[in-house]
Every structure is written in structure tokens, then in C-alpha cells.
Amino acid sequence: MRAARRDDLQQHLQDLSGRYASLEASAREQAQAATEKLQLLDQAEQRLREAFQNLANRILDDKAERLREQSALQLGGLLDPLKVQLKEFRETVSQTHASDQRERGMLAQEIQSLKQLNQRISEDAINLTRALKGDFAHARRVGRARARARARGVRPADGREYETQMTFRNNDGSRRVRT
């Protein structure tokens, strides 16, 4: 019995050794499959991470673009009336400047006309003063000559009974002599 038991135990040991080898091979295969699955999972995780990053970037870009568009619309809504008012202000300033330029030109022309008129009036006044002073002196001489002629009983004649006043310069040219 002992030999039978030993044979049984040996058989059982061989069975267990075969199972162990089979389990060990299966465990190696499973470990290798698990490693491959982990690699596949890592690769899938990396692809998912990249896809998520790309998706997040696209979403951020889209949001940023929409925000820019909304900001542009809002700023346009705020700035357009200001642009219109600024344009109207520029036109008003330009018109006012042109009007001021025309008025300055007309004013300068009027001042020039007044200056010329004033100069003519001054010249006329000087000429009139000279004429009045000269006529008065001439009339006085004529009156004296006539009075002398009447005193003698003669009617005086210009150039024969009296002469108008004449002015001469001395030889040195410094003094006038009136006759």
C-alpha cells in the first residue's frame, strides 16, 4: 500500500506540477495581456487627453471669438454715436473756421478801404488847409493892392497894379524870401 500510495502521491504531484506549470503559463499570459492592456489603456488615455485638450482649446477659441464679436458689437454700439458726434463736431469746426477766414478777409479788406479813405481825407484836409491859408494870404495882398489903387482912384489889375506873392531861395538855399 505504501507503494500504491506513493504512486498515487507521485501521480498527484505530477498532476499538481502540470497544473502549476499550466497555471504559471496562464499567469504569464495573463500578466503579458494585462501589460498590453495597460499599454493600450495608457495610449488611449494619452489620445483622450490630447482630444480633450484639443476640444478644450477649440471651445476656448470659440468662446473667445464670440466674446470678441460681442465686445466689438457692444463697443460699436457705444462708439458709433460718439463717432457721429465727432464727425459733426469736425464739420462744425471746419465750417466755423472757413467762415472766420472769410470774415477776416472781408474785415482786412474793409480796414484797408478805411485806411485808404482816411489817407485821402487827411490829404484832402491838408490840401484844403494849405489852400485856405494860401488863399487868405493872396486875398489879403489883393485887398491891400486894391485899397492902395482905390486910394489913388485907379482900378487895380492883376499883374499891372499888383503881383501875387512869390517865394525865392537865397543863393545859399537856406532861406526863402517872399515878395
Short mmCIF file of N, CA and C in Angstrom, two decimals, residues 7-107:
data_model
loop_
_atom_site.label_atom_id
_atom_site.label_comp_id
_atom_site.label_asym_id
_atom_site.label_seq_id
_atom_site.Cartn_x
_atom_site.Cartn_y
_atom_site.Cartn_z
N ASP A 7 2.72 5.96 -5.40
CA ASP A 7 2.44 6.14 -6.82
C ASP A 7 1.30 7.14 -6.97
N ASP A 8 0.34 7.01 -6.10
CA ASP A 8 -0.78 7.94 -6.13
C ASP A 8 -0.31 9.35 -5.82
N LEU A 9 0.56 9.44 -4.87
CA LEU A 9 1.05 10.76 -4.49
C LEU A 9 1.95 11.31 -5.59
N GLN A 10 2.68 10.45 -6.18
CA GLN A 10 3.53 10.91 -7.26
C GLN A 10 2.69 11.35 -8.44
N GLN A 11 1.70 10.60 -8.69
CA GLN A 11 0.78 10.96 -9.77
C GLN A 11 0.12 12.28 -9.44
N HIS A 12 -0.27 12.38 -8.23
CA HIS A 12 -0.92 13.63 -7.80
C HIS A 12 0.07 14.79 -7.89
N LEU A 13 1.34 14.53 -7.54
CA LEU A 13 2.37 15.54 -7.62
C LEU A 13 2.61 15.93 -9.07
N GLN A 14 2.58 14.98 -9.94
CA GLN A 14 2.76 15.28 -11.36
C GLN A 14 1.57 16.07 -11.87
N ASP A 15 0.39 15.65 -11.44
CA ASP A 15 -0.80 16.41 -11.84
C ASP A 15 -0.71 17.85 -11.32
N LEU A 16 -0.29 17.97 -10.08
CA LEU A 16 -0.18 19.30 -9.49
C LEU A 16 0.93 20.09 -10.17
N SER A 17 2.01 19.44 -10.51
CA SER A 17 3.10 20.11 -11.20
C SER A 17 2.65 20.56 -12.57
N GLY A 18 1.87 19.73 -13.25
CA GLY A 18 1.36 20.08 -14.58
C GLY A 18 0.40 21.26 -14.47
N ARG A 19 -0.44 21.16 -13.45
CA ARG A 19 -1.38 22.27 -13.24
C ARG A 19 -0.65 23.55 -12.89
N TYR A 20 0.39 23.35 -12.03
CA TYR A 20 1.17 24.52 -11.65
C TYR A 20 1.82 25.12 -12.87
N ALA A 21 2.41 24.31 -13.71
CA ALA A 21 3.07 24.80 -14.93
C ALA A 21 2.03 25.45 -15.83
N SER A 22 0.87 24.79 -15.90
CA SER A 22 -0.21 25.35 -16.73
C SER A 22 -0.68 26.68 -16.14
N LEU A 23 -0.85 26.74 -14.83
CA LEU A 23 -1.28 27.97 -14.16
C LEU A 23 -0.21 29.06 -14.29
N GLU A 24 1.04 28.61 -14.16
CA GLU A 24 2.13 29.56 -14.29
C GLU A 24 2.16 30.13 -15.71
N ALA A 25 1.97 29.31 -16.72
CA ALA A 25 1.95 29.77 -18.11
C ALA A 25 0.75 30.67 -18.32
N SER A 26 -0.36 30.26 -17.75
CA SER A 26 -1.57 31.07 -17.87
C SER A 26 -1.37 32.42 -17.16
N ALA A 27 -0.72 32.40 -16.00
CA ALA A 27 -0.48 33.64 -15.26
C ALA A 27 0.45 34.55 -16.05
N ARG A 28 1.49 33.93 -16.68
CA ARG A 28 2.38 34.73 -17.52
C ARG A 28 1.63 35.35 -18.68
N GLU A 29 0.77 34.55 -19.30
CA GLU A 29 -0.02 35.06 -20.43
C GLU A 29 -0.94 36.17 -19.96
N GLN A 30 -1.55 35.94 -18.82
CA GLN A 30 -2.45 36.97 -18.28
C GLN A 30 -1.68 38.24 -17.91
N ALA A 31 -0.49 38.07 -17.32
CA ALA A 31 0.34 39.21 -16.94
C ALA A 31 0.75 39.97 -18.21
N GLN A 32 1.13 39.20 -19.26
CA GLN A 32 1.51 39.83 -20.51
C GLN A 32 0.29 40.52 -21.12
N ALA A 33 -0.86 39.90 -21.09
CA ALA A 33 -2.09 40.51 -21.62
C ALA A 33 -2.45 41.75 -20.81
N ALA A 34 -2.27 41.66 -19.48
CA ALA A 34 -2.56 42.81 -18.62
C ALA A 34 -1.61 43.95 -18.94
N THR A 35 -0.34 43.65 -19.18
CA THR A 35 0.64 44.67 -19.53
C THR A 35 0.26 45.32 -20.85
N GLU A 36 -0.13 44.47 -21.82
CA GLU A 36 -0.55 45.01 -23.12
C GLU A 36 -1.80 45.87 -22.95
N LYS A 37 -2.72 45.38 -22.10
CA LYS A 37 -3.93 46.17 -21.86
C LYS A 37 -3.58 47.49 -21.18
N LEU A 38 -2.64 47.49 -20.23
CA LEU A 38 -2.21 48.72 -19.58
C LEU A 38 -1.59 49.68 -20.59
N GLN A 39 -0.78 49.13 -21.50
CA GLN A 39 -0.19 49.97 -22.54
C GLN A 39 -1.30 50.56 -23.42
N LEU A 40 -2.25 49.69 -23.80
CA LEU A 40 -3.38 50.18 -24.61
C LEU A 40 -4.16 51.25 -23.85
N LEU A 41 -4.37 51.01 -22.56
CA LEU A 41 -5.08 51.99 -21.75
C LEU A 41 -4.29 53.31 -21.65
N ASP A 42 -2.96 53.20 -21.48
CA ASP A 42 -2.13 54.40 -21.43
C ASP A 42 -2.21 55.17 -22.75
N GLN A 43 -2.13 54.41 -23.85
CA GLN A 43 -2.23 55.05 -25.16
C GLN A 43 -3.61 55.70 -25.35
N ALA A 44 -4.64 54.97 -24.94
CA ALA A 44 -6.00 55.52 -25.06
C ALA A 44 -6.15 56.75 -24.17
N GLU A 45 -5.58 56.66 -22.95
CA GLU A 45 -5.64 57.81 -22.04
C GLU A 45 -4.92 59.01 -22.66
N GLN A 46 -3.75 58.77 -23.26
CA GLN A 46 -3.00 59.85 -23.90
C GLN A 46 -3.81 60.45 -25.05
N ARG A 47 -4.42 59.59 -25.90
CA ARG A 47 -5.25 60.08 -27.01
C ARG A 47 -6.45 60.86 -26.47
N LEU A 48 -7.07 60.36 -25.40
CA LEU A 48 -8.21 61.06 -24.80
C LEU A 48 -7.76 62.41 -24.23
N ARG A 49 -6.59 62.42 -23.60
CA ARG A 49 -6.08 63.66 -23.04
C ARG A 49 -5.84 64.69 -24.16
N GLU A 50 -5.21 64.24 -25.26
CA GLU A 50 -4.97 65.13 -26.39
C GLU A 50 -6.28 65.59 -27.02
N ALA A 51 -7.22 64.65 -27.17
CA ALA A 51 -8.52 65.02 -27.75
C ALA A 51 -9.24 66.00 -26.83
N PHE A 52 -9.19 65.76 -25.53
CA PHE A 52 -9.82 66.67 -24.58
C PHE A 52 -9.15 68.04 -24.62
N GLN A 53 -7.82 68.05 -24.70
CA GLN A 53 -7.08 69.31 -24.79
C GLN A 53 -7.47 70.07 -26.05
N ASN A 54 -7.52 69.36 -27.18
CA ASN A 54 -7.92 70.00 -28.44
C ASN A 54 -9.35 70.53 -28.36
N LEU A 55 -10.22 69.71 -27.78
CA LEU A 55 -11.62 70.13 -27.63
C LEU A 55 -11.71 71.35 -26.72
N ALA A 56 -10.97 71.35 -25.62
CA ALA A 56 -10.98 72.48 -24.69
C ALA A 56 -10.43 73.73 -25.39
N ASN A 57 -9.36 73.57 -26.19
CA ASN A 57 -8.81 74.71 -26.92
C ASN A 57 -9.81 75.26 -27.93
N ARG A 58 -10.48 74.34 -28.65
CA ARG A 58 -11.49 74.80 -29.61
C ARG A 58 -12.63 75.52 -28.91
N ILE A 59 -13.06 74.98 -27.78
CA ILE A 59 -14.14 75.63 -27.02
C ILE A 59 -13.69 77.01 -26.55
N LEU A 60 -12.46 77.10 -26.03
CA LEU A 60 -11.94 78.39 -25.57
C LEU A 60 -11.80 79.36 -26.74
N ASP A 61 -11.32 78.87 -27.88
CA ASP A 61 -11.19 79.73 -29.06
C ASP A 61 -12.56 80.23 -29.52
N ASP A 62 -13.53 79.31 -29.54
CA ASP A 62 -14.89 79.70 -29.93
C ASP A 62 -15.46 80.73 -28.96
N LYS A 63 -15.27 80.46 -27.68
CA LYS A 63 -15.77 81.41 -26.67
C LYS A 63 -15.07 82.76 -26.81
N ALA A 64 -13.76 82.73 -27.00
CA ALA A 64 -13.00 83.98 -27.16
C ALA A 64 -13.48 84.73 -28.40
N GLU A 65 -13.72 84.01 -29.49
CA GLU A 65 -14.21 84.65 -30.72
C GLU A 65 -15.59 85.28 -30.49
N ARG A 66 -16.46 84.52 -29.85
CA ARG A 66 -17.80 85.08 -29.55
C ARG A 66 -17.69 86.29 -28.63
N LEU A 67 -16.79 86.20 -27.67
CA LEU A 67 -16.60 87.33 -26.75
C LEU A 67 -16.08 88.54 -27.51
N ARG A 68 -15.13 88.31 -28.43
CA ARG A 68 -14.62 89.41 -29.25
C ARG A 68 -15.73 90.03 -30.09
N GLU A 69 -16.54 89.17 -30.70
CA GLU A 69 -17.64 89.67 -31.53
C GLU A 69 -18.63 90.47 -30.69
N GLN A 70 -18.97 89.93 -29.52
CA GLN A 70 -19.90 90.64 -28.64
C GLN A 70 -19.29 91.96 -28.17
N SER A 71 -18.02 91.92 -27.83
CA SER A 71 -17.35 93.15 -27.38
C SER A 71 -17.32 94.17 -28.51
N ALA A 72 -17.02 93.70 -29.72
CA ALA A 72 -16.98 94.61 -30.86
C ALA A 72 -18.36 95.22 -31.10
N LEU A 73 -19.40 94.40 -30.99
CA LEU A 73 -20.76 94.91 -31.17
C LEU A 73 -21.11 95.92 -30.07
N GLN A 74 -20.78 95.59 -28.85
CA GLN A 74 -21.08 96.50 -27.75
C GLN A 74 -20.28 97.79 -27.86
N LEU A 75 -18.99 97.65 -28.18
CA LEU A 75 -18.18 98.85 -28.34
C LEU A 75 -18.65 99.67 -29.53
N GLY A 76 -19.03 98.96 -30.60
CA GLY A 76 -19.57 99.67 -31.76
C GLY A 76 -20.83 100.42 -31.39
N GLY A 77 -21.68 99.79 -30.60
CA GLY A 77 -22.91 100.46 -30.15
C GLY A 77 -22.61 101.68 -29.31
N LEU A 78 -21.54 101.62 -28.53
CA LEU A 78 -21.16 102.76 -27.70
C LEU A 78 -20.40 103.82 -28.49
N LEU A 79 -19.54 103.38 -29.39
CA LEU A 79 -18.66 104.32 -30.09
C LEU A 79 -19.28 104.93 -31.33
N ASP A 80 -20.23 104.25 -31.97
CA ASP A 80 -20.83 104.80 -33.19
C ASP A 80 -21.48 106.15 -32.97
N PRO A 81 -22.29 106.34 -31.92
CA PRO A 81 -22.84 107.69 -31.70
C PRO A 81 -21.73 108.72 -31.44
N LEU A 82 -20.69 108.28 -30.74
CA LEU A 82 -19.58 109.19 -30.48
C LEU A 82 -18.87 109.55 -31.78
N LYS A 83 -18.72 108.59 -32.68
CA LYS A 83 -18.09 108.86 -33.98
C LYS A 83 -18.94 109.85 -34.77
N VAL A 84 -20.25 109.68 -34.74
CA VAL A 84 -21.15 110.59 -35.46
C VAL A 84 -21.02 112.00 -34.88
N GLN A 85 -21.04 112.09 -33.56
CA GLN A 85 -20.92 113.40 -32.92
C GLN A 85 -19.56 114.03 -33.22
N LEU A 86 -18.51 113.23 -33.21
CA LEU A 86 -17.17 113.74 -33.51
C LEU A 86 -17.12 114.24 -34.95
N LYS A 87 -17.72 113.51 -35.87
CA LYS A 87 -17.75 113.93 -37.28
C LYS A 87 -18.51 115.24 -37.42
N GLU A 88 -19.67 115.34 -36.76
CA GLU A 88 -20.45 116.57 -36.81
C GLU A 88 -19.66 117.73 -36.21
N PHE A 89 -18.94 117.46 -35.11
CA PHE A 89 -18.13 118.49 -34.47
C PHE A 89 -17.04 118.97 -35.41
N ARG A 90 -16.36 118.02 -36.09
CA ARG A 90 -15.32 118.39 -37.04
C ARG A 90 -15.89 119.24 -38.16
N GLU A 91 -17.05 118.86 -38.67
CA GLU A 91 -17.68 119.63 -39.75
C GLU A 91 -18.02 121.03 -39.27
N THR A 92 -18.55 121.14 -38.05
CA THR A 92 -18.91 122.44 -37.49
C THR A 92 -17.66 123.30 -37.32
N VAL A 93 -16.59 122.70 -36.79
CA VAL A 93 -15.34 123.44 -36.60
C VAL A 93 -14.79 123.88 -37.96
N SER A 94 -14.86 122.98 -38.94
CA SER A 94 -14.37 123.32 -40.28
C SER A 94 -15.18 124.46 -40.89
N GLN A 95 -16.50 124.38 -40.75
CA GLN A 95 -17.36 125.45 -41.28
C GLN A 95 -17.08 126.76 -40.55
N THR A 96 -16.96 126.70 -39.24
CA THR A 96 -16.68 127.90 -38.45
C THR A 96 -15.34 128.50 -38.85
N HIS A 97 -14.36 127.65 -39.04
CA HIS A 97 -13.03 128.13 -39.44
C HIS A 97 -13.10 128.79 -40.81
N ALA A 98 -13.81 128.16 -41.75
CA ALA A 98 -13.93 128.74 -43.10
C ALA A 98 -14.67 130.08 -43.03
N SER A 99 -15.72 130.13 -42.23
CA SER A 99 -16.48 131.36 -42.07
C SER A 99 -15.61 132.46 -41.44
N ASP A 100 -14.85 132.07 -40.42
CA ASP A 100 -13.94 133.04 -39.78
C ASP A 100 -12.90 133.55 -40.77
N GLN A 101 -12.38 132.66 -41.60
CA GLN A 101 -11.39 133.06 -42.60
C GLN A 101 -12.00 134.07 -43.58
N ARG A 102 -13.23 133.79 -44.05
CA ARG A 102 -13.89 134.72 -44.97
C ARG A 102 -14.12 136.06 -44.29
N GLU A 103 -14.61 136.01 -43.05
CA GLU A 103 -14.88 137.25 -42.32
C GLU A 103 -13.59 138.03 -42.06
N ARG A 104 -12.50 137.34 -41.75
CA ARG A 104 -11.21 138.02 -41.55
C ARG A 104 -10.77 138.69 -42.84
N GLY A 105 -10.95 137.97 -43.95
CA GLY A 105 -10.59 138.55 -45.24
C GLY A 105 -11.40 139.78 -45.55
N MET A 106 -12.72 139.70 -45.31
CA MET A 106 -13.58 140.87 -45.55
C MET A 106 -13.21 142.00 -44.60
N LEU A 107 -12.92 141.67 -43.33
CA LEU A 107 -12.54 142.69 -42.36
C LEU A 107 -11.23 143.36 -42.76
#
